[in-house]
Each structure stands twice: as structure tokens, then as C-alpha cells.
Amino acid sequence: MTSIKLCVAGATGRMGSTLIREAITRGFKITGAIAAKDDPNVNKTLREAGICDLNVKIVDPSRIMEAAKEADVYISFTTPEAEVVNIPIVADLGKKIVMGTTGFTEEQMRKIRDAVSNKVPAVFSPNFAIGINILFNLLRMIKMFPAEYDVSIIEMHHSGKKDAPSGTAKKMGEIIAEAKGYTSVTYGREGISVRKPGELEILAVRAGGIPGVHEVIIAGPHEIIRIEHTAFSRSVFAQGALYAAEWVYRQDKPGIYSMNDVLGLS
Ligand SMILES: NC(=O)c1ccc[n+]([C@@H]2O[C@H](COP(=O)([O-])OP(=O)(O)OC[C@H]3O[C@@H](n4cnc5c(N)ncnc54)[C@H](OP(=O)(O)O)[C@@H]3O)[C@@H](O)[C@H]2O)c1
């Protein structure tokens, strides 16, 4: 058991609230909770908001310094717009960071990286599930397939997910594109749309409450391989993020790290 102190941003969201409950069962201390300015739970305690049995007050982002003050690690699952504002403040405070938010533009991610990389150790990952991070490494073997084998990605998520394709599918796409030499991505097909050489295919499905399914299809002329990862619940992401928090807590060297570093796979 650990007594690492956490400030959680996006505390009332699907991931933030799951993470808080998981953190408590694992012995972490929650010392701060942040939600969006207009969130109806701002100024309530985590208990009053029905998240867990703690008197920690949920504050809006204008009070981020106060919320993060006592924390060893700041953990965030919010929106790209929120991270661009919040993460530089937290890095200036010298707090270690674990961030799982996805859907950034290149410019937003550049701003965040610039604000963090020389100041504090931080773990950024589009997917904290251990299985997915090992799968990222397995996908590098795709370079062994003959050129005529096509690779496609299908991802499925709940209908409330904002960004598409998922950050995980994008990361898989980067690895596959490097292995196969793909130079373009097609995100769906309609009408006459024959697959071109050099083209990676990524399809996104949004339905019901699916926490996350990613499937990689590798198809040659006479055979198909399908590799699927299914998250049973958000707990898998919460557990991985807490594992990252324990790891980053022990790091002194500023920089942006990945789950490969956390899992010792680099
Ligand atoms: N890396 C991973 O393993 C992983 C796993 C699952 C999800 N994710 C990503 O995590 C992010 C959140 O996902 P989710 O399903 O939890 O979404 P969600 O339920 O919409 O939660 C996001 C929360 O952030 C809050 N928020 C908005 N602006 C904020 C601000 N300025 N400061 C603090 N909090 C703010 C939102 O408040 P309001 O609702 O009041 O606007 C909401 O409660 C997404 O980018 C998703 O793709 C990553």
C-alpha cells in the first residue's frame, strides 16, 4: 500500500471518478479534486457529489494551485482545451504529472510538451491499459509481413466519447504506418472507394457504453489475423494510471515519459 497524495482533474468525469475510487482502494490519498467551471458539483465535496466517501472539496480550475498544493502527483483526464491551460500551471508548481487526455491538435500538444519537459517528470499516455501498451510493441512485428498484406484498425467506444479516432488508434496507426511504410490514412469509406497502396485504414464506432475495443486486422490474399483488445471497464485505465503515478513519484529527472518507460519496455 502507498500513501502518495493525488490531485485529480476531471474528478467528476467518467475516468476521473473511476480513478478516485480505484485510488482509494489502493491506499492513495486524494488531496485535491478539480472539475470544469460550470460543473454542478463544483464546491461540493466528493461525498456530496456521490463519488466516494471523502470530504475533499471539488474546486473549479481557477483554484488549481490550491487544489494541487499538497499533492505529490497531479492526475488528469479532462479535455485538450483544459489541459493547455492547467498543465503549465501544475508544471510551474513543480508537481509530477500523469495525463491521459486524448484528442489534442499538434499545436496543443506542442504547447503542453514545451511547458512540461524541462520542469517535471510526467507520464502521458493515450491508453494506460497494460495489455494495450504491450500490444503497441507487438505491432512493430508487422514489418515482417509481405507488402501485399493490408493492415486496418477498428476502434469502438461509448457514444459520449468526444474525439475520433481514439488516441490509442492513432498511436497504433503511427506504429503500423512506420512498419508498413503507409503515407496516408483513410477514416471511413463511402461510395466507390478502393483501397490505395500506402493507405492505412482506421474506422471509429461510437455506440452505447463501450469502455474501449481496439482491433487490428492484418489481411493477406488468403488469410487474416485479428488482434483485439477489450477493456472490461474503466478500471483497467485507472489501474494503469495509478501504476504510472507510483512510477513518476519515484522519478527526479524532468521529461515526458510513456507507459513503455513505466513498464520497463523502452
Ligand atoms: N489514457 C487513457 O487510458 C484513457 C482512458 C479513458 C479515457 N481517456 C481520455 O480521458 C479524457 C476524459 O475522458 P472521460 O470519458 O472521463 O470524459 P468525461 O466523462 O467527459 O470527463 C472529462 C471531465 O473533465 C472535466 N473538465 C472539463 N474542463 C475541465 C477543466 N478546465 N478542469 C478540470 N476538469 C475539466 C469535465 O467536466 P464537465 O463534464 O463539467 O465539462 C468532465 O468531468 C478523454 O480525452 C478520453 O479520451 C483516456
PDB file of C-alpha atoms and ligand atoms in Angstrom:
ATOM      1  CA  MET A   1       0.000   0.000   0.000  1.00  0.00           C
ATOM      2  CA  THR A   2       1.122   3.543  -0.687  1.00  0.00           C
ATOM      3  CA  SER A   3       0.303   6.966   0.683  1.00  0.00           C
ATOM      4  CA  ILE A   4       1.051   9.008  -2.411  1.00  0.00           C
ATOM      5  CA  LYS A   5      -1.084  12.158  -2.442  1.00  0.00           C
ATOM      6  CA  LEU A   6      -3.061  12.856  -5.611  1.00  0.00           C
ATOM      7  CA  CYS A   7      -4.854  15.843  -7.089  1.00  0.00           C
ATOM      8  CA  VAL A   8      -7.350  14.605  -9.697  1.00  0.00           C
ATOM      9  CA  ALA A   9      -8.560  16.851 -12.525  1.00  0.00           C
ATOM     10  CA  GLY A  10     -11.771  15.866 -14.297  1.00  0.00           C
ATOM     11  CA  ALA A  11     -12.795  14.447 -10.911  1.00  0.00           C
ATOM     12  CA  THR A  12     -16.488  14.220 -11.791  1.00  0.00           C
ATOM     13  CA  GLY A  13     -15.925  12.682 -15.240  1.00  0.00           C
ATOM     14  CA  ARG A  14     -16.143   9.020 -16.258  1.00  0.00           C
ATOM     15  CA  MET A  15     -12.402   8.427 -15.885  1.00  0.00           C
ATOM     16  CA  GLY A  16     -11.683  10.849 -13.030  1.00  0.00           C
ATOM     17  CA  SER A  17     -14.388   9.422 -10.768  1.00  0.00           C
ATOM     18  CA  THR A  18     -13.346   5.815 -11.540  1.00  0.00           C
ATOM     19  CA  LEU A  19      -9.743   6.746 -10.815  1.00  0.00           C
ATOM     20  CA  ILE A  20     -10.589   8.319  -7.466  1.00  0.00           C
ATOM     21  CA  ARG A  21     -12.469   5.197  -6.313  1.00  0.00           C
ATOM     22  CA  GLU A  22      -9.677   2.898  -7.523  1.00  0.00           C
ATOM     23  CA  ALA A  23      -7.001   5.101  -5.898  1.00  0.00           C
ATOM     24  CA  ILE A  24      -8.725   4.937  -2.512  1.00  0.00           C
ATOM     25  CA  THR A  25      -8.918   1.128  -2.555  1.00  0.00           C
ATOM     26  CA  ARG A  26      -5.192   1.086  -3.357  1.00  0.00           C
ATOM     27  CA  GLY A  27      -4.199   3.342  -0.436  1.00  0.00           C
ATOM     28  CA  PHE A  28      -3.534   6.613  -2.301  1.00  0.00           C
ATOM     29  CA  LYS A  29      -4.658   9.836  -0.600  1.00  0.00           C
ATOM     30  CA  ILE A  30      -6.861  12.256  -2.541  1.00  0.00           C
ATOM     31  CA  THR A  31      -5.849  15.784  -1.548  1.00  0.00           C
ATOM     32  CA  GLY A  32      -7.396  17.767  -4.397  1.00  0.00           C
ATOM     33  CA  ALA A  33     -10.221  17.464  -6.937  1.00  0.00           C
ATOM     34  CA  ILE A  34     -10.895  19.762  -9.894  1.00  0.00           C
ATOM     35  CA  ALA A  35     -13.891  19.921 -12.237  1.00  0.00           C
ATOM     36  CA  ALA A  36     -14.957  22.261 -15.032  1.00  0.00           C
ATOM     37  CA  LYS A  37     -16.087  25.765 -14.049  1.00  0.00           C
ATOM     38  CA  ASP A  38     -19.755  25.077 -14.881  1.00  0.00           C
ATOM     39  CA  ASP A  39     -19.871  21.592 -13.375  1.00  0.00           C
ATOM     40  CA  PRO A  40     -22.814  21.396 -10.915  1.00  0.00           C
ATOM     41  CA  ASN A  41     -20.579  19.544  -8.422  1.00  0.00           C
ATOM     42  CA  VAL A  42     -18.086  22.418  -8.018  1.00  0.00           C
ATOM     43  CA  ASN A  43     -17.940  23.488  -4.354  1.00  0.00           C
ATOM     44  CA  LYS A  44     -19.452  20.170  -3.256  1.00  0.00           C
ATOM     45  CA  THR A  45     -17.335  17.540  -1.522  1.00  0.00           C
ATOM     46  CA  LEU A  46     -16.532  14.239  -3.231  1.00  0.00           C
ATOM     47  CA  ARG A  47     -19.020  12.684  -0.790  1.00  0.00           C
ATOM     48  CA  GLU A  48     -21.789  15.158  -1.670  1.00  0.00           C
ATOM     49  CA  ALA A  49     -21.107  14.521  -5.369  1.00  0.00           C
ATOM     50  CA  GLY A  50     -21.584  10.766  -4.758  1.00  0.00           C
ATOM     51  CA  ILE A  51     -18.074   9.904  -5.958  1.00  0.00           C
ATOM     52  CA  CYS A  52     -16.577   8.484  -2.766  1.00  0.00           C
ATOM     53  CA  ASP A  53     -16.706   8.859   0.999  1.00  0.00           C
ATOM     54  CA  LEU A  54     -14.286  11.816   1.333  1.00  0.00           C
ATOM     55  CA  ASN A  55     -14.733  15.412   2.420  1.00  0.00           C
ATOM     56  CA  VAL A  56     -12.325  16.764  -0.218  1.00  0.00           C
ATOM     57  CA  LYS A  57     -13.898  19.762  -1.935  1.00  0.00           C
ATOM     58  CA  ILE A  58     -14.259  19.823  -5.729  1.00  0.00           C
ATOM     59  CA  VAL A  59     -12.988  23.193  -6.985  1.00  0.00           C
ATOM     60  CA  ASP A  60     -13.037  24.904 -10.350  1.00  0.00           C
ATOM     61  CA  PRO A  61      -9.817  25.336 -12.384  1.00  0.00           C
ATOM     62  CA  SER A  62      -9.276  28.933 -11.169  1.00  0.00           C
ATOM     63  CA  ARG A  63      -8.305  27.332  -7.808  1.00  0.00           C
ATOM     64  CA  ILE A  64      -5.940  24.759  -9.326  1.00  0.00           C
ATOM     65  CA  MET A  65      -2.921  25.961  -7.296  1.00  0.00           C
ATOM     66  CA  GLU A  66      -4.803  25.483  -4.057  1.00  0.00           C
ATOM     67  CA  ALA A  67      -6.112  22.051  -5.156  1.00  0.00           C
ATOM     68  CA  ALA A  68      -2.695  20.792  -6.280  1.00  0.00           C
ATOM     69  CA  LYS A  69      -0.700  22.338  -3.402  1.00  0.00           C
ATOM     70  CA  GLU A  70      -0.473  19.243  -1.197  1.00  0.00           C
ATOM     71  CA  ALA A  71      -0.347  16.637  -3.971  1.00  0.00           C
ATOM     72  CA  ASP A  72       2.687  14.547  -4.924  1.00  0.00           C
ATOM     73  CA  VAL A  73       1.176  13.764  -8.339  1.00  0.00           C
ATOM     74  CA  TYR A  74      -1.434  15.570 -10.441  1.00  0.00           C
ATOM     75  CA  ILE A  75      -3.562  13.132 -12.486  1.00  0.00           C
ATOM     76  CA  SER A  76      -5.714  14.469 -15.269  1.00  0.00           C
ATOM     77  CA  PHE A  77      -8.443  13.072 -17.563  1.00  0.00           C
ATOM     78  CA  THR A  78     -10.183  16.160 -18.948  1.00  0.00           C
ATOM     79  CA  THR A  79     -10.257  17.857 -22.363  1.00  0.00           C
ATOM     80  CA  PRO A  80      -7.437  19.199 -24.575  1.00  0.00           C
ATOM     81  CA  GLU A  81      -8.644  22.789 -24.017  1.00  0.00           C
ATOM     82  CA  ALA A  82      -8.485  22.298 -20.235  1.00  0.00           C
ATOM     83  CA  GLU A  83      -5.034  20.679 -20.328  1.00  0.00           C
ATOM     84  CA  VAL A  84      -3.490  23.513 -22.360  1.00  0.00           C
ATOM     85  CA  VAL A  85      -4.389  25.886 -19.509  1.00  0.00           C
ATOM     86  CA  ASN A  86      -3.996  23.590 -16.474  1.00  0.00           C
ATOM     87  CA  ILE A  87      -0.855  21.568 -17.201  1.00  0.00           C
ATOM     88  CA  PRO A  88       1.552  24.566 -17.492  1.00  0.00           C
ATOM     89  CA  ILE A  89       0.321  25.852 -14.086  1.00  0.00           C
ATOM     90  CA  VAL A  90       0.870  22.458 -12.474  1.00  0.00           C
ATOM     91  CA  ALA A  91       4.325  22.120 -14.056  1.00  0.00           C
ATOM     92  CA  ASP A  92       5.258  25.587 -12.744  1.00  0.00           C
ATOM     93  CA  LEU A  93       4.208  24.399  -9.286  1.00  0.00           C
ATOM     94  CA  GLY A  94       6.738  21.565  -9.661  1.00  0.00           C
ATOM     95  CA  LYS A  95       4.132  18.807  -9.409  1.00  0.00           C
ATOM     96  CA  LYS A  96       4.712  15.463 -11.101  1.00  0.00           C
ATOM     97  CA  ILE A  97       2.056  14.704 -13.719  1.00  0.00           C
ATOM     98  CA  VAL A  98       0.126  11.749 -15.148  1.00  0.00           C
ATOM     99  CA  MET A  99      -2.104  12.746 -18.071  1.00  0.00           C
ATOM    100  CA  GLY A 100      -4.496  10.522 -20.023  1.00  0.00           C
ATOM    101  CA  THR A 101      -6.469  13.081 -22.022  1.00  0.00           C
ATOM    102  CA  THR A 102      -6.632  12.495 -25.793  1.00  0.00           C
ATOM    103  CA  GLY A 103      -7.712  14.393 -28.903  1.00  0.00           C
ATOM    104  CA  PHE A 104      -5.016  17.121 -28.963  1.00  0.00           C
ATOM    105  CA  THR A 105      -4.090  19.049 -32.072  1.00  0.00           C
ATOM    106  CA  GLU A 106      -0.350  19.061 -32.802  1.00  0.00           C
ATOM    107  CA  GLU A 107      -0.193  22.694 -31.673  1.00  0.00           C
ATOM    108  CA  GLN A 108      -1.928  21.963 -28.335  1.00  0.00           C
ATOM    109  CA  MET A 109       0.398  19.036 -27.642  1.00  0.00           C
ATOM    110  CA  ARG A 110       3.456  21.126 -28.547  1.00  0.00           C
ATOM    111  CA  LYS A 111       2.410  23.817 -26.041  1.00  0.00           C
ATOM    112  CA  ILE A 112       1.981  21.235 -23.300  1.00  0.00           C
ATOM    113  CA  ARG A 113       5.254  19.494 -24.047  1.00  0.00           C
ATOM    114  CA  ASP A 114       7.089  22.851 -24.031  1.00  0.00           C
ATOM    115  CA  ALA A 115       5.545  23.729 -20.673  1.00  0.00           C
ATOM    116  CA  VAL A 116       6.447  20.439 -19.020  1.00  0.00           C
ATOM    117  CA  SER A 117       9.543  18.819 -20.473  1.00  0.00           C
ATOM    118  CA  ASN A 118      12.221  20.825 -18.625  1.00  0.00           C
ATOM    119  CA  LYS A 119      10.309  21.230 -15.389  1.00  0.00           C
ATOM    120  CA  VAL A 120       8.876  17.991 -14.003  1.00  0.00           C
ATOM    121  CA  PRO A 121       8.675  14.274 -14.743  1.00  0.00           C
ATOM    122  CA  ALA A 122       5.359  13.493 -16.454  1.00  0.00           C
ATOM    123  CA  VAL A 123       3.756  10.383 -17.956  1.00  0.00           C
ATOM    124  CA  PHE A 124       1.451  10.982 -20.932  1.00  0.00           C
ATOM    125  CA  SER A 125      -0.396   8.033 -22.433  1.00  0.00           C
ATOM    126  CA  PRO A 126      -3.448   7.733 -24.690  1.00  0.00           C
ATOM    127  CA  ASN A 127      -4.150   4.383 -23.021  1.00  0.00           C
ATOM    128  CA  PHE A 128      -2.977   3.246 -19.590  1.00  0.00           C
ATOM    129  CA  ALA A 129      -4.073  -0.400 -20.013  1.00  0.00           C
ATOM    130  CA  ILE A 130      -1.028  -2.635 -19.655  1.00  0.00           C
ATOM    131  CA  GLY A 131      -2.261  -5.004 -22.410  1.00  0.00           C
ATOM    132  CA  ILE A 132      -2.553  -2.157 -24.917  1.00  0.00           C
ATOM    133  CA  ASN A 133       0.953  -0.943 -24.167  1.00  0.00           C
ATOM    134  CA  ILE A 134       2.379  -4.419 -24.710  1.00  0.00           C
ATOM    135  CA  LEU A 135       0.289  -4.653 -27.899  1.00  0.00           C
ATOM    136  CA  PHE A 136       1.905  -1.398 -29.153  1.00  0.00           C
ATOM    137  CA  ASN A 137       5.221  -3.251 -29.004  1.00  0.00           C
ATOM    138  CA  LEU A 138       3.833  -6.388 -30.703  1.00  0.00           C
ATOM    139  CA  LEU A 139       2.572  -4.235 -33.585  1.00  0.00           C
ATOM    140  CA  ARG A 140       6.164  -3.381 -34.507  1.00  0.00           C
ATOM    141  CA  MET A 141       6.398  -7.009 -35.801  1.00  0.00           C
ATOM    142  CA  ILE A 142       4.004  -6.080 -38.614  1.00  0.00           C
ATOM    143  CA  LYS A 143       7.056  -5.131 -40.660  1.00  0.00           C
ATOM    144  CA  MET A 144       7.616  -8.907 -41.090  1.00  0.00           C
ATOM    145  CA  PHE A 145       4.519  -9.256 -43.305  1.00  0.00           C
ATOM    146  CA  PRO A 146       4.909  -9.102 -47.098  1.00  0.00           C
ATOM    147  CA  ALA A 147       3.968  -5.780 -48.707  1.00  0.00           C
ATOM    148  CA  GLU A 148       0.700  -7.219 -50.095  1.00  0.00           C
ATOM    149  CA  TYR A 149      -0.715  -7.714 -46.578  1.00  0.00           C
ATOM    150  CA  ASP A 150      -3.051  -4.847 -45.620  1.00  0.00           C
ATOM    151  CA  VAL A 151      -3.443  -3.583 -42.053  1.00  0.00           C
ATOM    152  CA  SER A 152      -6.575  -1.846 -40.733  1.00  0.00           C
ATOM    153  CA  ILE A 153      -7.705  -0.629 -37.306  1.00  0.00           C
ATOM    154  CA  ILE A 154     -11.241  -0.637 -35.935  1.00  0.00           C
ATOM    155  CA  GLU A 155     -11.950   1.060 -32.608  1.00  0.00           C
ATOM    156  CA  MET A 156     -15.236   1.128 -30.667  1.00  0.00           C
ATOM    157  CA  HIS A 157     -16.124   3.448 -27.787  1.00  0.00           C
ATOM    158  CA  HIS A 158     -19.148   4.736 -25.868  1.00  0.00           C
ATOM    159  CA  SER A 159     -21.341   7.303 -27.556  1.00  0.00           C
ATOM    160  CA  GLY A 160     -20.138  10.063 -25.174  1.00  0.00           C
ATOM    161  CA  LYS A 161     -16.527   9.944 -26.398  1.00  0.00           C
ATOM    162  CA  LYS A 162     -15.592  13.294 -27.905  1.00  0.00           C
ATOM    163  CA  ASP A 163     -12.545  12.616 -30.099  1.00  0.00           C
ATOM    164  CA  ALA A 164     -12.286  10.204 -33.029  1.00  0.00           C
ATOM    165  CA  PRO A 165     -10.391   8.151 -33.848  1.00  0.00           C
ATOM    166  CA  SER A 166      -9.224   7.345 -30.317  1.00  0.00           C
ATOM    167  CA  GLY A 167      -5.747   8.385 -29.184  1.00  0.00           C
ATOM    168  CA  THR A 168      -4.952   4.680 -28.923  1.00  0.00           C
ATOM    169  CA  ALA A 169      -5.983   4.008 -32.532  1.00  0.00           C
ATOM    170  CA  LYS A 170      -3.847   6.981 -33.653  1.00  0.00           C
ATOM    171  CA  LYS A 171      -0.832   5.641 -31.756  1.00  0.00           C
ATOM    172  CA  MET A 172      -1.397   2.155 -33.239  1.00  0.00           C
ATOM    173  CA  GLY A 173      -1.653   3.840 -36.639  1.00  0.00           C
ATOM    174  CA  GLU A 174       1.713   5.589 -36.177  1.00  0.00           C
ATOM    175  CA  ILE A 175       3.416   2.289 -35.317  1.00  0.00           C
ATOM    176  CA  ILE A 176       1.750   0.421 -38.201  1.00  0.00           C
ATOM    177  CA  ALA A 177       2.484   3.243 -40.682  1.00  0.00           C
ATOM    178  CA  GLU A 178       6.159   3.081 -39.754  1.00  0.00           C
ATOM    179  CA  ALA A 179       6.247  -0.722 -40.056  1.00  0.00           C
ATOM    180  CA  LYS A 180       4.371  -0.812 -43.382  1.00  0.00           C
ATOM    181  CA  GLY A 181       5.541   2.470 -44.912  1.00  0.00           C
ATOM    182  CA  TYR A 182       1.983   3.839 -45.106  1.00  0.00           C
ATOM    183  CA  THR A 183       1.840   7.505 -46.013  1.00  0.00           C
ATOM    184  CA  SER A 184      -1.875   8.331 -45.695  1.00  0.00           C
ATOM    185  CA  VAL A 185      -4.878   7.411 -43.544  1.00  0.00           C
ATOM    186  CA  THR A 186      -8.498   6.788 -44.587  1.00  0.00           C
ATOM    187  CA  TYR A 187     -11.019   7.173 -41.774  1.00  0.00           C
ATOM    188  CA  GLY A 188     -14.031   5.532 -43.450  1.00  0.00           C
ATOM    189  CA  ARG A 189     -15.390   4.610 -46.852  1.00  0.00           C
ATOM    190  CA  GLU A 190     -18.426   5.552 -48.840  1.00  0.00           C
ATOM    191  CA  GLY A 191     -19.344   5.048 -52.500  1.00  0.00           C
ATOM    192  CA  ILE A 192     -16.568   3.904 -54.816  1.00  0.00           C
ATOM    193  CA  SER A 193     -13.525   3.769 -52.553  1.00  0.00           C
ATOM    194  CA  VAL A 194     -10.905   1.169 -53.439  1.00  0.00           C
ATOM    195  CA  ARG A 195      -8.004   0.852 -51.011  1.00  0.00           C
ATOM    196  CA  LYS A 196      -4.898   2.504 -52.443  1.00  0.00           C
ATOM    197  CA  PRO A 197      -1.325   1.382 -51.857  1.00  0.00           C
ATOM    198  CA  GLY A 198       0.279   3.267 -48.984  1.00  0.00           C
ATOM    199  CA  GLU A 199      -3.070   3.822 -47.285  1.00  0.00           C
ATOM    200  CA  LEU A 200      -3.833   2.906 -43.668  1.00  0.00           C
ATOM    201  CA  GLU A 201      -7.475   2.422 -42.727  1.00  0.00           C
ATOM    202  CA  ILE A 202      -8.862   3.467 -39.310  1.00  0.00           C
ATOM    203  CA  LEU A 203     -12.559   3.110 -38.525  1.00  0.00           C
ATOM    204  CA  ALA A 204     -14.273   4.504 -35.406  1.00  0.00           C
ATOM    205  CA  VAL A 205     -17.579   3.203 -33.984  1.00  0.00           C
ATOM    206  CA  ARG A 206     -19.462   5.129 -31.246  1.00  0.00           C
ATOM    207  CA  ALA A 207     -22.163   3.096 -29.506  1.00  0.00           C
ATOM    208  CA  GLY A 208     -23.724   2.621 -26.071  1.00  0.00           C
ATOM    209  CA  GLY A 209     -21.389   2.335 -23.088  1.00  0.00           C
ATOM    210  CA  ILE A 210     -18.387   0.500 -24.586  1.00  0.00           C
ATOM    211  CA  PRO A 211     -15.301   1.427 -22.432  1.00  0.00           C
ATOM    212  CA  GLY A 212     -12.937   0.648 -25.332  1.00  0.00           C
ATOM    213  CA  VAL A 213     -12.294  -2.003 -28.009  1.00  0.00           C
ATOM    214  CA  HIS A 214      -9.380  -1.876 -30.453  1.00  0.00           C
ATOM    215  CA  GLU A 215      -8.960  -4.392 -33.227  1.00  0.00           C
ATOM    216  CA  VAL A 216      -6.056  -4.651 -35.650  1.00  0.00           C
ATOM    217  CA  ILE A 217      -6.771  -6.582 -38.846  1.00  0.00           C
ATOM    218  CA  ILE A 218      -3.879  -7.944 -40.895  1.00  0.00           C
ATOM    219  CA  ALA A 219      -5.107  -9.483 -44.133  1.00  0.00           C
ATOM    220  CA  GLY A 220      -3.223 -11.126 -46.963  1.00  0.00           C
ATOM    221  CA  PRO A 221      -4.727 -12.665 -50.116  1.00  0.00           C
ATOM    222  CA  HIS A 222      -5.613 -15.963 -48.389  1.00  0.00           C
ATOM    223  CA  GLU A 223      -5.550 -15.373 -44.630  1.00  0.00           C
ATOM    224  CA  ILE A 224      -6.490 -12.901 -41.918  1.00  0.00           C
ATOM    225  CA  ILE A 225      -5.173 -12.227 -38.429  1.00  0.00           C
ATOM    226  CA  ARG A 226      -7.355 -10.246 -35.998  1.00  0.00           C
ATOM    227  CA  ILE A 227      -5.868  -8.953 -32.750  1.00  0.00           C
ATOM    228  CA  GLU A 228      -8.401  -7.469 -30.368  1.00  0.00           C
ATOM    229  CA  HIS A 229      -8.032  -5.689 -27.061  1.00  0.00           C
ATOM    230  CA  THR A 230     -11.179  -5.171 -24.997  1.00  0.00           C
ATOM    231  CA  ALA A 231     -11.257  -3.127 -21.817  1.00  0.00           C
ATOM    232  CA  PHE A 232     -13.801  -4.747 -19.467  1.00  0.00           C
ATOM    233  CA  SER A 233     -14.247  -1.444 -17.636  1.00  0.00           C
ATOM    234  CA  ARG A 234     -12.548   1.923 -16.981  1.00  0.00           C
ATOM    235  CA  SER A 235     -10.786   0.321 -14.008  1.00  0.00           C
ATOM    236  CA  VAL A 236      -8.104  -1.007 -16.349  1.00  0.00           C
ATOM    237  CA  PHE A 237      -7.166   2.569 -17.341  1.00  0.00           C
ATOM    238  CA  ALA A 238      -7.386   3.771 -13.734  1.00  0.00           C
ATOM    239  CA  GLN A 239      -5.128   0.976 -12.503  1.00  0.00           C
ATOM    240  CA  GLY A 240      -2.536   1.707 -15.208  1.00  0.00           C
ATOM    241  CA  ALA A 241      -2.650   5.458 -14.443  1.00  0.00           C
ATOM    242  CA  LEU A 242      -2.085   4.731 -10.743  1.00  0.00           C
ATOM    243  CA  TYR A 243       0.810   2.455 -11.647  1.00  0.00           C
ATOM    244  CA  ALA A 244       2.201   5.410 -13.663  1.00  0.00           C
ATOM    245  CA  ALA A 245       1.647   7.700 -10.642  1.00  0.00           C
ATOM    246  CA  GLU A 246       3.674   5.381  -8.384  1.00  0.00           C
ATOM    247  CA  TRP A 247       6.426   5.284 -11.005  1.00  0.00           C
ATOM    248  CA  VAL A 248       6.550   9.039 -11.706  1.00  0.00           C
ATOM    249  CA  TYR A 249       6.559   9.739  -7.948  1.00  0.00           C
ATOM    250  CA  ARG A 250       9.963   7.996  -7.811  1.00  0.00           C
ATOM    251  CA  GLN A 251      11.421   9.932 -10.795  1.00  0.00           C
ATOM    252  CA  ASP A 252      13.571  13.042 -10.366  1.00  0.00           C
ATOM    253  CA  LYS A 253      14.572  13.805 -13.940  1.00  0.00           C
ATOM    254  CA  PRO A 254      12.184  16.182 -15.755  1.00  0.00           C
ATOM    255  CA  GLY A 255      10.822  14.894 -19.048  1.00  0.00           C
ATOM    256  CA  ILE A 256       7.816  13.388 -20.745  1.00  0.00           C
ATOM    257  CA  TYR A 257       7.684   9.647 -20.292  1.00  0.00           C
ATOM    258  CA  SER A 258       5.429   6.947 -21.752  1.00  0.00           C
ATOM    259  CA  MET A 259       3.931   3.732 -20.411  1.00  0.00           C
ATOM    260  CA  ASN A 260       6.840   1.956 -22.121  1.00  0.00           C
ATOM    261  CA  ASP A 261       9.112   3.705 -19.588  1.00  0.00           C
ATOM    262  CA  VAL A 262       6.752   2.916 -16.703  1.00  0.00           C
ATOM    263  CA  LEU A 263       6.574  -0.769 -17.669  1.00  0.00           C
ATOM    264  CA  GLY A 264      10.324  -1.012 -18.330  1.00  0.00           C
ATOM    265  CA  LEU A 265       9.734  -1.834 -22.021  1.00  0.00           C
ATOM    266  CA  SER A 266      11.792   1.023 -23.539  1.00  0.00           C
TER     267      SER A 266
HETATM  268  N1  LIG B   1      -5.398   7.396 -21.331  1.00  0.00           N
HETATM  269  C1  LIG B   1      -6.369   6.532 -21.047  1.00  0.00           C
HETATM  270  O1  LIG B   1      -6.153   5.373 -20.656  1.00  0.00           O
HETATM  271  C2  LIG B   1      -7.794   6.999 -21.202  1.00  0.00           C
HETATM  272  C3  LIG B   1      -8.863   6.161 -20.878  1.00  0.00           C
HETATM  273  C4  LIG B   1     -10.160   6.659 -20.989  1.00  0.00           C
HETATM  274  C5  LIG B   1     -10.373   7.983 -21.411  1.00  0.00           C
HETATM  275  N2  LIG B   1      -9.293   8.745 -21.736  1.00  0.00           N
HETATM  276  C6  LIG B   1      -9.421  10.151 -22.132  1.00  0.00           C
HETATM  277  O2  LIG B   1      -9.631  10.914 -20.959  1.00  0.00           O
HETATM  278  C7  LIG B   1     -10.397  12.079 -21.282  1.00  0.00           C
HETATM  279  C8  LIG B   1     -11.619  12.141 -20.374  1.00  0.00           C
HETATM  280  O3  LIG B   1     -12.465  11.026 -20.674  1.00  0.00           O
HETATM  281  P1  LIG B   1     -13.820  10.779 -19.890  1.00  0.00           P
HETATM  282  O4  LIG B   1     -14.501   9.649 -20.573  1.00  0.00           O
HETATM  283  O5  LIG B   1     -13.543  10.726 -18.427  1.00  0.00           O
HETATM  284  O6  LIG B   1     -14.577  12.133 -20.255  1.00  0.00           O
HETATM  285  P2  LIG B   1     -15.642  12.945 -19.369  1.00  0.00           P
HETATM  286  O7  LIG B   1     -16.533  11.984 -18.649  1.00  0.00           O
HETATM  287  O8  LIG B   1     -16.252  13.952 -20.296  1.00  0.00           O
HETATM  288  O9  LIG B   1     -14.718  13.654 -18.281  1.00  0.00           O
HETATM  289  C9  LIG B   1     -13.936  14.790 -18.516  1.00  0.00           C
HETATM  290  C10 LIG B   1     -14.100  15.664 -17.315  1.00  0.00           C
HETATM  291  O10 LIG B   1     -13.215  16.770 -17.379  1.00  0.00           O
HETATM  292  C11 LIG B   1     -13.943  17.883 -16.895  1.00  0.00           C
HETATM  293  N3  LIG B   1     -13.350  19.157 -17.282  1.00  0.00           N
HETATM  294  C12 LIG B   1     -13.622  19.928 -18.371  1.00  0.00           C
HETATM  295  N4  LIG B   1     -12.891  21.043 -18.338  1.00  0.00           N
HETATM  296  C13 LIG B   1     -12.150  20.995 -17.205  1.00  0.00           C
HETATM  297  C14 LIG B   1     -11.191  21.858 -16.617  1.00  0.00           C
HETATM  298  N5  LIG B   1     -10.878  23.023 -17.182  1.00  0.00           N
HETATM  299  N6  LIG B   1     -10.583  21.475 -15.459  1.00  0.00           N
HETATM  300  C15 LIG B   1     -10.923  20.322 -14.866  1.00  0.00           C
HETATM  301  N7  LIG B   1     -11.836  19.451 -15.365  1.00  0.00           N
HETATM  302  C16 LIG B   1     -12.438  19.791 -16.533  1.00  0.00           C
HETATM  303  C17 LIG B   1     -15.336  17.682 -17.461  1.00  0.00           C
HETATM  304  O11 LIG B   1     -16.293  18.467 -16.754  1.00  0.00           O
HETATM  305  P3  LIG B   1     -17.731  18.742 -17.424  1.00  0.00           P
HETATM  306  O12 LIG B   1     -18.356  17.400 -17.677  1.00  0.00           O
HETATM  307  O13 LIG B   1     -18.467  19.520 -16.371  1.00  0.00           O
HETATM  308  O14 LIG B   1     -17.466  19.502 -18.686  1.00  0.00           O
HETATM  309  C18 LIG B   1     -15.534  16.195 -17.210  1.00  0.00           C
HETATM  310  O15 LIG B   1     -15.998  15.942 -15.915  1.00  0.00           O
HETATM  311  C19 LIG B   1     -10.742  11.952 -22.773  1.00  0.00           C
HETATM  312  O16 LIG B   1      -9.804  12.689 -23.510  1.00  0.00           O
HETATM  313  C20 LIG B   1     -10.595  10.464 -23.044  1.00  0.00           C
HETATM  314  O17 LIG B   1     -10.296  10.160 -24.372  1.00  0.00           O
HETATM  315  C21 LIG B   1      -8.031   8.288 -21.633  1.00  0.00           C
END
